Coordinates of C-alpha atoms in Angstrom, one line a residue:
Chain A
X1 CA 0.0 0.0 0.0
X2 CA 2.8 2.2 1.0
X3 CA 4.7 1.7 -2.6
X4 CA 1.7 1.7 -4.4
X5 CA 0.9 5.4 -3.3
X6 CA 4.4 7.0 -3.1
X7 CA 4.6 5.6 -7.0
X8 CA 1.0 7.6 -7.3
X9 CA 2.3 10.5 -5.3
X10 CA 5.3 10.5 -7.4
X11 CA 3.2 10.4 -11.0
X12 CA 1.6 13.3 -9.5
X13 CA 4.6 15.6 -9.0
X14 CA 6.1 14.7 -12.3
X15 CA 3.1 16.2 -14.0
X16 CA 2.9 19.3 -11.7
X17 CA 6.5 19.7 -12.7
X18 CA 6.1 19.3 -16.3
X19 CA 3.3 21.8 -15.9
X20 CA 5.3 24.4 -14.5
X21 CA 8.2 23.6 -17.2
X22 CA 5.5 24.1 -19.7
X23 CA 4.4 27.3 -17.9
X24 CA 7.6 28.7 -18.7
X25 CA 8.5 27.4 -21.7
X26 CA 5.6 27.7 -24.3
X27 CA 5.2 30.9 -26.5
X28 CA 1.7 33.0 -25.5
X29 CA -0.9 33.2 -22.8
X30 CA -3.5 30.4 -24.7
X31 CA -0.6 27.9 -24.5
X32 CA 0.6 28.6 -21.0
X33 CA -2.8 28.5 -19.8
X34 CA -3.4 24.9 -21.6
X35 CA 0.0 23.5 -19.4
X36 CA -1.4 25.4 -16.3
X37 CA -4.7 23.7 -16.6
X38 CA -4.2 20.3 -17.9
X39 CA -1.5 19.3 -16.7
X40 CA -1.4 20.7 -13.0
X41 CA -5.1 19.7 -12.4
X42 CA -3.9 16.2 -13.1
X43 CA -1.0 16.1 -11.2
X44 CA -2.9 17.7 -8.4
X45 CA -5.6 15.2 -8.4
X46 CA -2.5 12.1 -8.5
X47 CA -0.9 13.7 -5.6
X48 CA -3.7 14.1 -3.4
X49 CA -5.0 10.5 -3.9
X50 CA -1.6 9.3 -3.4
X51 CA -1.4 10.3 -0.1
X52 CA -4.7 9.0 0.6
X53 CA -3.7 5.6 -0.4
X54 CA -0.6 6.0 1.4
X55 CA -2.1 6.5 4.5
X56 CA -5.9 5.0 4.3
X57 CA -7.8 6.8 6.9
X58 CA -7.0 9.9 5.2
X59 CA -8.9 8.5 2.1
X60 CA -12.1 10.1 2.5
X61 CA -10.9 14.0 2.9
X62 CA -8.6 13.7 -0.1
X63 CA -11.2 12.6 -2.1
X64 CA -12.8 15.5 -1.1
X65 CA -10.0 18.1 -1.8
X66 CA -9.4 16.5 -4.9
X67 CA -12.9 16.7 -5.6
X68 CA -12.9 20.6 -5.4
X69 CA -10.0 21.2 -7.4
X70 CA -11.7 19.6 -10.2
X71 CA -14.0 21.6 -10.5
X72 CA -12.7 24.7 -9.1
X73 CA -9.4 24.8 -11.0
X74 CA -11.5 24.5 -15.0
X75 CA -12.9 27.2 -13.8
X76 CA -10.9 29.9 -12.7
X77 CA -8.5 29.2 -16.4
X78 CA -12.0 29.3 -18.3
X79 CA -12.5 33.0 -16.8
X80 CA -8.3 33.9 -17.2
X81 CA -8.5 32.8 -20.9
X82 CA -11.7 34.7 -21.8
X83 CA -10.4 37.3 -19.9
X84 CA -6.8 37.3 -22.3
X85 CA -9.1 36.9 -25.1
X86 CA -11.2 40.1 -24.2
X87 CA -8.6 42.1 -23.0
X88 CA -6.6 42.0 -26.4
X89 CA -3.6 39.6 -25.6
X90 CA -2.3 39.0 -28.6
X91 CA -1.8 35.7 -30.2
X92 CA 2.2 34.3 -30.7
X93 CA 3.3 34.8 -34.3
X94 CA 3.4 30.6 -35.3
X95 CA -0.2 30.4 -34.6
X96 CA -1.9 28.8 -37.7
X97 CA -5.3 28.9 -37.1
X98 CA -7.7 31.0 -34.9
X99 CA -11.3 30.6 -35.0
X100 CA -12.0 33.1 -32.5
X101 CA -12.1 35.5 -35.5
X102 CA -15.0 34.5 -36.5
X103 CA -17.2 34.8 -33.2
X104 CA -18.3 38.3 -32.5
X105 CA -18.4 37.4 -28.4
X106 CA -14.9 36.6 -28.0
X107 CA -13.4 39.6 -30.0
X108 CA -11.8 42.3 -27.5
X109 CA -13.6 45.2 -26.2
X110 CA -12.1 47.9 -28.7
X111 CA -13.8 51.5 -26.7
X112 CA -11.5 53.1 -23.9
X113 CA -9.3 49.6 -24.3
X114 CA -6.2 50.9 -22.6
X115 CA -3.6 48.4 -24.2
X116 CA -3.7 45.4 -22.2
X117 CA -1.0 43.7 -25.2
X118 CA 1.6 46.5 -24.2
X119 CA 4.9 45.5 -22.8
X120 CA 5.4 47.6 -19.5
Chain B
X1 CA 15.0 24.0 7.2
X2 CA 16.3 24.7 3.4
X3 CA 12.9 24.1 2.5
X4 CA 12.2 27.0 4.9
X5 CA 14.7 29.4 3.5
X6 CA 13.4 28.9 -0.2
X7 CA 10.0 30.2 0.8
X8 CA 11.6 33.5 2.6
X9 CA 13.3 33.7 -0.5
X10 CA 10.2 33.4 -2.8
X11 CA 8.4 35.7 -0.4
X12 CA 11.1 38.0 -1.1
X13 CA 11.6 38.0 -4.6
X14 CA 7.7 38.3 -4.9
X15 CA 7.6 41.3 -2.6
X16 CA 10.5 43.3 -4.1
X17 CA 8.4 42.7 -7.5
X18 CA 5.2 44.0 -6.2
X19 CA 6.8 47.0 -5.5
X20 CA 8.9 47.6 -8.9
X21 CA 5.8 46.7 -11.0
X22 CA 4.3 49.7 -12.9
X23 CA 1.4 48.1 -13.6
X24 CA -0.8 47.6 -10.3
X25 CA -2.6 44.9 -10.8
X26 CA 0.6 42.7 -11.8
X27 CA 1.5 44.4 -8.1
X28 CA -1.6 42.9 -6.9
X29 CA -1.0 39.1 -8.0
X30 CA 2.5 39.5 -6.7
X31 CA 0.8 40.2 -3.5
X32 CA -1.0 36.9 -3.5
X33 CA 1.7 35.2 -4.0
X34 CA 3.6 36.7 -1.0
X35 CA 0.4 36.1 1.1
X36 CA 0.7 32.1 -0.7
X37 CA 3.7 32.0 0.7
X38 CA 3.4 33.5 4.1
X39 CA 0.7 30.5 4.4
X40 CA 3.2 27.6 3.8
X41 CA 5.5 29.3 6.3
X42 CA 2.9 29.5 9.3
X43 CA 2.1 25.8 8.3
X44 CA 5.3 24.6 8.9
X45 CA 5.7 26.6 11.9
X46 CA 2.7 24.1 13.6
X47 CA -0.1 27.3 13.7
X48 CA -2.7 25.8 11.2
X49 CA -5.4 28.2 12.7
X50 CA -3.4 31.3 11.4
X51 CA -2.4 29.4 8.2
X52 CA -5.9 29.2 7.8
X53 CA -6.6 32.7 8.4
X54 CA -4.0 33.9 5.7
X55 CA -5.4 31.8 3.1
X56 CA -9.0 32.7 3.7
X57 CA -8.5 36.1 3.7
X58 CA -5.1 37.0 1.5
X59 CA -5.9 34.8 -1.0
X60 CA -9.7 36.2 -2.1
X61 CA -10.8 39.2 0.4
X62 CA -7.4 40.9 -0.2
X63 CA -7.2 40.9 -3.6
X64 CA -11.1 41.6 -4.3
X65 CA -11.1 45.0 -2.5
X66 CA -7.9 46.0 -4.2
X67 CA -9.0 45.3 -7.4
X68 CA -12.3 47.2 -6.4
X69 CA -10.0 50.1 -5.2
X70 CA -7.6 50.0 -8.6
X71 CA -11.3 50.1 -10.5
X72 CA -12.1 53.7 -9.5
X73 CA -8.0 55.4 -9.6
X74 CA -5.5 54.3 -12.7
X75 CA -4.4 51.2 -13.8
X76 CA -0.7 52.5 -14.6
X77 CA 1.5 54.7 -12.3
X78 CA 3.3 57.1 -13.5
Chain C
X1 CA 7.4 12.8 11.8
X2 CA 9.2 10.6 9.9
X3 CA 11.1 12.5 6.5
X4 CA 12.1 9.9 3.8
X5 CA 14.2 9.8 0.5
X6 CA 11.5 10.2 -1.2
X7 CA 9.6 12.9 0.6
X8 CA 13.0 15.0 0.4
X9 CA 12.6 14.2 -3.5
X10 CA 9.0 15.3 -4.2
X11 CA 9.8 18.2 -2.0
X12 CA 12.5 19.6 -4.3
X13 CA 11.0 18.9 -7.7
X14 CA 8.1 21.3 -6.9
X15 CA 10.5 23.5 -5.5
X16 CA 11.8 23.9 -8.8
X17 CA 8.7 24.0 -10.5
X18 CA 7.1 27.0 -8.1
X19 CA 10.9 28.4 -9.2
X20 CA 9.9 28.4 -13.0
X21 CA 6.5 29.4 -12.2
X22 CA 7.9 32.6 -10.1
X23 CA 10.2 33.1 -13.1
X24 CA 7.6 33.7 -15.4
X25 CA 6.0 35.6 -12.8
X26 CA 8.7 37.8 -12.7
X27 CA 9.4 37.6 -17.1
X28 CA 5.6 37.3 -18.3
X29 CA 5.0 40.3 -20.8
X30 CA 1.0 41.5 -19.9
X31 CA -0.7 40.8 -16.8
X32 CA -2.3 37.9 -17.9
X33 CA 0.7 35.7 -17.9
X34 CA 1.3 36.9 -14.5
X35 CA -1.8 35.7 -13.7
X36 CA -1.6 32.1 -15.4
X37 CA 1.7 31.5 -13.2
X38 CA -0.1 32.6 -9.5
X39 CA -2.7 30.6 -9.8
X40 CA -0.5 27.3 -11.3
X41 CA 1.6 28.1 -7.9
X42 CA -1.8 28.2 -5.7
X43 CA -2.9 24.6 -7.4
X44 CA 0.5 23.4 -6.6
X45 CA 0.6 24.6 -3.4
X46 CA -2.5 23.0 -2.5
X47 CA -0.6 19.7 -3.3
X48 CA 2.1 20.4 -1.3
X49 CA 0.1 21.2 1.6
X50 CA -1.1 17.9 1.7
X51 CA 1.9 16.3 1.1
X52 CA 3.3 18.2 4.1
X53 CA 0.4 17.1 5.8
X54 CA 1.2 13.4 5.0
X55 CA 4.6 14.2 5.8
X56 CA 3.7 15.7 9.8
X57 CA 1.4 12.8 10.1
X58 CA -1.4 15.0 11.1
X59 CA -5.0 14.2 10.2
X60 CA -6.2 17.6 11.0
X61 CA -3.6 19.5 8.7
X62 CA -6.2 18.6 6.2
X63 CA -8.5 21.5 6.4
X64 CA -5.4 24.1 5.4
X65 CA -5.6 22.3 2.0
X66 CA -9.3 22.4 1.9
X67 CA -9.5 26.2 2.6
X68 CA -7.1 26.4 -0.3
X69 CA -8.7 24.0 -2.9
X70 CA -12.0 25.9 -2.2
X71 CA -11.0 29.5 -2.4
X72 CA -7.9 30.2 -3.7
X73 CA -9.3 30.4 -6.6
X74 CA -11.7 33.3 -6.5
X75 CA -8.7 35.8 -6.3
X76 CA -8.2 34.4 -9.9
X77 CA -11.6 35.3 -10.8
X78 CA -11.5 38.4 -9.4
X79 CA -8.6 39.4 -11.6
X80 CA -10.0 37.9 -14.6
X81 CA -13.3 39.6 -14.6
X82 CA -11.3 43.2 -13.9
X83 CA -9.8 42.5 -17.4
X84 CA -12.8 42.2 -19.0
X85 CA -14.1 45.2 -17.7
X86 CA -16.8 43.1 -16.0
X87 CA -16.5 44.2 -12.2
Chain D
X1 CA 15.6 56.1 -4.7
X2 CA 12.1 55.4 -3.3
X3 CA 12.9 51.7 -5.1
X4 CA 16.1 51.5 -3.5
X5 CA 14.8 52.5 0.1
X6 CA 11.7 49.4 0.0
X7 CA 13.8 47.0 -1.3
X8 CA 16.6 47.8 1.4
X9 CA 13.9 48.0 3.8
X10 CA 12.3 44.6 2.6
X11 CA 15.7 42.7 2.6
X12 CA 16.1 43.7 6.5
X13 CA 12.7 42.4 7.3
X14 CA 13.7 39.1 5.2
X15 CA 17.2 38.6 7.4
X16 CA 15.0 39.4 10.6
X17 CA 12.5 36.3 10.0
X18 CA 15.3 34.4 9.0
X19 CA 17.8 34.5 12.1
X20 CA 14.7 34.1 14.5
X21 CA 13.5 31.2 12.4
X22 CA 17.1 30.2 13.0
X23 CA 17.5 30.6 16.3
X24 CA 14.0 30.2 18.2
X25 CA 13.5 26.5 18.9
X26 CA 10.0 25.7 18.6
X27 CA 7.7 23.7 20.5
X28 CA 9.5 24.2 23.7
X29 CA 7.2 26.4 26.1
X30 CA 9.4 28.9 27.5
X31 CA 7.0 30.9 29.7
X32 CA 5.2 29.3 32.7
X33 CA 1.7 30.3 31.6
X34 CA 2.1 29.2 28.3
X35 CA 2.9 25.6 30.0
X36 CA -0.6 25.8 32.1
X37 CA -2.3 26.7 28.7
X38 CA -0.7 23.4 27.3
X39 CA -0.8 21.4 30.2
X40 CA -4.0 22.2 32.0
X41 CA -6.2 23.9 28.9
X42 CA -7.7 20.5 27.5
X43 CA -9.1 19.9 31.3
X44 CA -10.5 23.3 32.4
X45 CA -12.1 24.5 29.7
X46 CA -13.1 21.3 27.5
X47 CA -12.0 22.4 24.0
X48 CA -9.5 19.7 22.3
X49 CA -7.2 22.8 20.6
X50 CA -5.4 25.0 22.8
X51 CA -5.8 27.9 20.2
X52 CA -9.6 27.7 20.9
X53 CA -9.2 27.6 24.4
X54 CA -7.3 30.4 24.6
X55 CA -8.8 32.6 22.6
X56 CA -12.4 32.4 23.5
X57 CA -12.3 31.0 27.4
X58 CA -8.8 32.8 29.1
X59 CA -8.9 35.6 26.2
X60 CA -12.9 36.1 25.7
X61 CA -12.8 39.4 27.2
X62 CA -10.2 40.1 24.5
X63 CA -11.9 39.0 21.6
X64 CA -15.0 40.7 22.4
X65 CA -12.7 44.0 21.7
X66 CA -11.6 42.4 18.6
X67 CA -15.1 41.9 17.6
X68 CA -16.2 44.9 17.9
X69 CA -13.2 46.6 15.9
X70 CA -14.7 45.2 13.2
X71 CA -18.1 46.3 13.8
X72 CA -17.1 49.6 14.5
X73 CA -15.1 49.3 11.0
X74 CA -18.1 48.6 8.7
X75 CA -19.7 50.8 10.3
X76 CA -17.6 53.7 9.2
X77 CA -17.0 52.2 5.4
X78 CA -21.1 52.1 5.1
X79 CA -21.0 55.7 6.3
X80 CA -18.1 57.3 4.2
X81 CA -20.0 55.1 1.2
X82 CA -23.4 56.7 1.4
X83 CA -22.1 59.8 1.0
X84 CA -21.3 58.9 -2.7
X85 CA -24.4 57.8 -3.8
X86 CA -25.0 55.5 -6.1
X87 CA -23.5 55.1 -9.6
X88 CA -25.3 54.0 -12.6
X89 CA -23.9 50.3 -12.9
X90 CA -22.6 51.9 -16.3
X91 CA -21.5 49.0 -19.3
X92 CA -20.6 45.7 -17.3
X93 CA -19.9 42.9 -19.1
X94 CA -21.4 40.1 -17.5
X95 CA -20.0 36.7 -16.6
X96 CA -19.5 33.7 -19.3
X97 CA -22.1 30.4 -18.6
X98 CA -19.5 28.2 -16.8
X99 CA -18.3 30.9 -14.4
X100 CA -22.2 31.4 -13.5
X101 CA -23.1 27.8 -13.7
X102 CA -19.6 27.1 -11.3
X103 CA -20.8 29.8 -8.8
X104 CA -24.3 28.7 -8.6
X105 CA -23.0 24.9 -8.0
X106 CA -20.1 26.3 -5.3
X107 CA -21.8 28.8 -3.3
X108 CA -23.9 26.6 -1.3
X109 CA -21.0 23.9 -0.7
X110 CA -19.2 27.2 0.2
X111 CA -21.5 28.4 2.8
X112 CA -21.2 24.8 4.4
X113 CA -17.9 24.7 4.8
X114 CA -17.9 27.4 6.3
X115 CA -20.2 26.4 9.1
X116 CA -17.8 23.2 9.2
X117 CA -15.0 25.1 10.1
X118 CA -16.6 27.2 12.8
X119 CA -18.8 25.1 14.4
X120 CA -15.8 22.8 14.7
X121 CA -13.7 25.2 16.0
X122 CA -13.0 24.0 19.1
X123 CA -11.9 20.3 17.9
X124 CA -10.3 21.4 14.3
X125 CA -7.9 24.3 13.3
X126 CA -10.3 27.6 12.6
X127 CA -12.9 28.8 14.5
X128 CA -15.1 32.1 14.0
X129 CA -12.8 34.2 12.1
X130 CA -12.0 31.8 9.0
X131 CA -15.5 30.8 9.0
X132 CA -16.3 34.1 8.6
X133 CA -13.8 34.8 6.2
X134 CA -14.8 31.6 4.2
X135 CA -18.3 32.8 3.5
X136 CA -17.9 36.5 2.9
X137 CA -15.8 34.9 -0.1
X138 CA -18.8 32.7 -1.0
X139 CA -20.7 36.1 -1.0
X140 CA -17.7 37.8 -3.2
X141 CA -18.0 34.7 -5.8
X142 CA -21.7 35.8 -5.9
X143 CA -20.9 39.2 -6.6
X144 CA -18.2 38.1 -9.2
X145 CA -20.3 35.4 -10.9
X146 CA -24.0 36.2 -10.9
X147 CA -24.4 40.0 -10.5
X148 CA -28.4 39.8 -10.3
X149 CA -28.3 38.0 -7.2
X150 CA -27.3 40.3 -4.4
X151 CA -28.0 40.0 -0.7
X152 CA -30.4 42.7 0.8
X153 CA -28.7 44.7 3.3
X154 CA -31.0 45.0 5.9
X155 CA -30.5 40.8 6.6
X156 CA -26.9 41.6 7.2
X157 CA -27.3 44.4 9.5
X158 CA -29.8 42.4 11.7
X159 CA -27.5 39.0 11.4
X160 CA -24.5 41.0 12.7
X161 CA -26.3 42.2 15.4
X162 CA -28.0 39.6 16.3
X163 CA -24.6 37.8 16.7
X164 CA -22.9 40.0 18.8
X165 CA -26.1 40.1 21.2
X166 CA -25.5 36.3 21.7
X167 CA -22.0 37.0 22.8
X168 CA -22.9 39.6 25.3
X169 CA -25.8 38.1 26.4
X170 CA -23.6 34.9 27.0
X171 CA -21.1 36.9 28.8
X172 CA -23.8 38.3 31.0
X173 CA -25.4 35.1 32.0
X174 CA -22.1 34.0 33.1
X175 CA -22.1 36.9 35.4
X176 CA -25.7 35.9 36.1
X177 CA -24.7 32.3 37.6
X178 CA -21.4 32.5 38.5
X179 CA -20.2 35.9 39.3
X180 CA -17.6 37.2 36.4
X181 CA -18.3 37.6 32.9
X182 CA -18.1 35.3 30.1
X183 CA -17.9 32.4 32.8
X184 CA -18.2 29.2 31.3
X185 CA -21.4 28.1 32.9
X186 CA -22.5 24.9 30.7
X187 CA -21.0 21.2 31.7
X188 CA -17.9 20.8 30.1
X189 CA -19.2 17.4 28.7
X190 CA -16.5 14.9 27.4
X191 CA -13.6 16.1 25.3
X192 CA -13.0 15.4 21.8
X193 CA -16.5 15.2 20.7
X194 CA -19.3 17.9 19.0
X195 CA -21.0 18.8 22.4
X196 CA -18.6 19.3 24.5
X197 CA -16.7 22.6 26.0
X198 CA -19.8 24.2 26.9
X199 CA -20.0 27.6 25.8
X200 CA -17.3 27.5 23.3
X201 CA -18.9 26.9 20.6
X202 CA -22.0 29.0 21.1
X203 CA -19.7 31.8 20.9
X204 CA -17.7 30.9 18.2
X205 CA -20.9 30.0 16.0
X206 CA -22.3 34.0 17.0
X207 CA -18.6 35.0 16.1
X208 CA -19.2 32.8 12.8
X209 CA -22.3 34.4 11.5
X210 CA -21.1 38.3 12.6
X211 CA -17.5 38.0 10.8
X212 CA -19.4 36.7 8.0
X213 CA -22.5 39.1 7.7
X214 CA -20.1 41.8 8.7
X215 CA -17.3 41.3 5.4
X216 CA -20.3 40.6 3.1
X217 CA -21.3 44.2 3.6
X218 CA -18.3 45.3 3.5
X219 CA -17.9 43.9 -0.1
X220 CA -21.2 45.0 -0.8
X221 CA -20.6 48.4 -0.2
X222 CA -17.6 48.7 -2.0
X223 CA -18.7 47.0 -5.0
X224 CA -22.4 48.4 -5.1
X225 CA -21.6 52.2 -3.8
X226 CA -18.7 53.2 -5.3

């Protein structure tokens, strides 16, 4: 039981690390955000339920933490990248196709838009 | 206890880049990660009743009013 | 409390990973980046804390990461809906 | 220079936290009251963490002062705030279908765990203060995801003070039956368990519902008034 949920535990932290790697390596905002969410939700979720198997008494409350950062953590990267989108970010310059174009809602809000995409 | 000294450092690092930041509301998500930090620290110190206090209230209340209060001034100082 | 190899392991690796994610803290070119990287830290601090729970061998520790998992992320949704204008 | 000065002043504060982290060993209780707390708290007063204990039973006095800080607080804000008036709500752009669908599914589960932490405050870490935190940020999510729904002022007000009546009028009946305030006049019951500590968690549950009502209209005002 022990091995079985350190080797969970330790899936876990490999994906939150490759989603932080991913964090810094990839090119705009849309990308980052897809290695902030996928892969640190999953690796979230592995970790927690490690340590619940590790130490079985604990199972029921992880479950329950893990439970709540599914559904929290979609969330809160569904409102940052329609946020991005609204606010003007620009896309990186190897994108090939982007069907936002053709959806009036997710266009950014062009009156008193005070340049979200500049470079401080 | 290296452990320990990493997170004084990212506390640190995050609070000397809140207060270079031009734009405020970068300033304000440096903030929450100082206040991320500062959680971690009292948890390891054995005080989970004030850990739980920082997280409840630096990591939502704080950063709601001063996004409320950066909604009526300017976004970028001069 | 009983700290093994591979406690002291896990420990480090997301050290360096809340490293990179500070890094692009510090680097990221509009807010929104900045964003991204705080709350990928908050999600893997939420790990951490209850791997440091597993770690103290406390039961109670628990809550800490449940405060965090539930609201942590609502400062993120704060900041999103200032940059849409919608607050 | 103004750069130079808070980063000098922030490095000093960063080298002060780390030598007492350093040197301080912890755990050890150094003072002898701080020993009686540890030693002697779980028997007098009931409550299974020492936190608890001390801050509503040996320190009650203390946190009624605290208490009513905050009162006198949001007090103030609502006054400064009226004097505004009220803007026309203006262009808002309102909140995507999963953000509204996510708050509508969270609040309640929210709100609960927020009872959970203070209603358990004297077995679990927490007690009044998170709780209350925890579920003015279930009323902030509101505000964030579904603007429509906002709570009426008028229930907050009376749910504030209706909380800190409890406390006082608890603190009174302890003068009532035993002769000093805020005595702890219910059986103690057996620790470790939900009904035990006697009035402990009465008081933490008023503290519960005022901290909560209190930061709600707090965010209220500042989002609605100005």
């Amino acid at each position: 039981m022990q091995i079985i949920g350190t080797v969970i535990t330790g899936i876990g932290i490999i994906f939150l690390f490759i989603g932080s790697l991913g964090l810094f390596r990839l090119p705009d905002v849309y990308n980052r955000l897809q290695a902030g969410t996928k892969c640190t939700t999953l690796g979230a979720f592995f970790t927690i339920v490690g340590v619940g198997i590790m130490q079985p008494d604990w199972l029921l409350k992880t479950l329950v933490i893990a439970l709540f950062i599914l559904i929290t953590n979609p969330i809160s990267n569904h409102a940052l990248g329609r946020a991005s989108c609204k606010s003007g970010v620009p896309l990186c310059d190897r994108t090939v196709v982007d069907k936002t174009k053709n959806f009036e809602k997710c266009r950014p809000i062009h009156d008193e838009l005070e340049g979200d995409g500049e470079i401080q | 206890m290296i452990f320990v000294f990493f997170l004084i450092l990212l506390m640190l690092v995050a609070a000397i880049a809140a207060s270079v930041f031009r734009d405020l509301i970068s300033a304000v998500i440096a903030t929450t990660l100082v206040s991320l930090a500062a959680s971690i620290l009292f948890y390891l110190l054995a005080a989970p009743d004030v850990a739980m206090a920082e997280a409840a209230i630096g990591a939502a209340l704080t950063t709601a009013i001063f996004i409320i209060a950066i909604r009526r001034t300017k976004r970028y100082e001069e | 409390m009983a700290v093994n190899t591979s406690d002291i392991v896990f420990l480090a690796i997301i050290s360096a990973g809340i490293v990179l994610c500070l890094l692009r803290m510090l680097k990221g070119p509009t807010a929104s980046d900045r964003a991204v990287a705080v709350d990928t830290v908050s999600t893997i601090t939420t790990a951490l804390l209850v791997l440091l729970g597993s770690i103290f061998e406390r039961y109670v520790y628990l809550d800490v990461a449940l405060v965090y998992a539930v609201l942590t992320f609502i400062g993120s949704v704060a900041i999103a809906r200032f940059l849409e204008k919608g607050i | 220079m103004r750069k130079i000065v808070s980063i000098l002043l922030l490095a000093i504060v960063a080298v002060g936290i780390g030598l007492s982290l350093a040197k301080i060993p912890f755990g050890t209780p150094k003072t002898k009251i701080g020993r009686h707390y540890i030693n002697e708290g779980v028997k007098e007063t009931g409550a299974t963490n020492t936190v608890t204990s001390v801050v509503v039973s040996y320190r009650g006095f203390d946190t009624l002062g605290e208490v009513t800080v905050l009162f006198i607080a949001a007090i103030g804000l609502g006054a400064v705030l009226s004097n505004i008036g009220k803007k026309t709500a203006g262009k808002i752009q309102p909140a995507s279908m999963v953000l509204s669908t996510g708050c509508r599914v969270l609040f309640p589960l929210i709100l609960v765990f927020g009872s959970y932490i203070f209603i358990h405050g004297h077995l679990t870490p927490g007690g009044g203060f998170q709780g209350g935190a925890i579920i003015a940020s279930g009323f902030l999510l509101i505000y964030l995801g579904c603007r429509e729904r906002r709570i009426s002022q008028k229930a907050s007000k009376v749910t504030e003070s209706l909380g800190g009546l409890v406390f006082v009028v608890i603190g009174l009946l302890g003068l009532v039956f035993g002769g000093y305030f805020l005595l702890n006049f219910l059986p103690k019951g057996t620790s470790n368990t939900l009904f035990s500590a006697g009035i402990i968690p009465i008081i933490y549950i008023a503290i519960g519902f005022k901290v909560g009502s209190e930061l709600a209209g707090i965010i209220d005002n500042l989002i609605e008034e100005s």
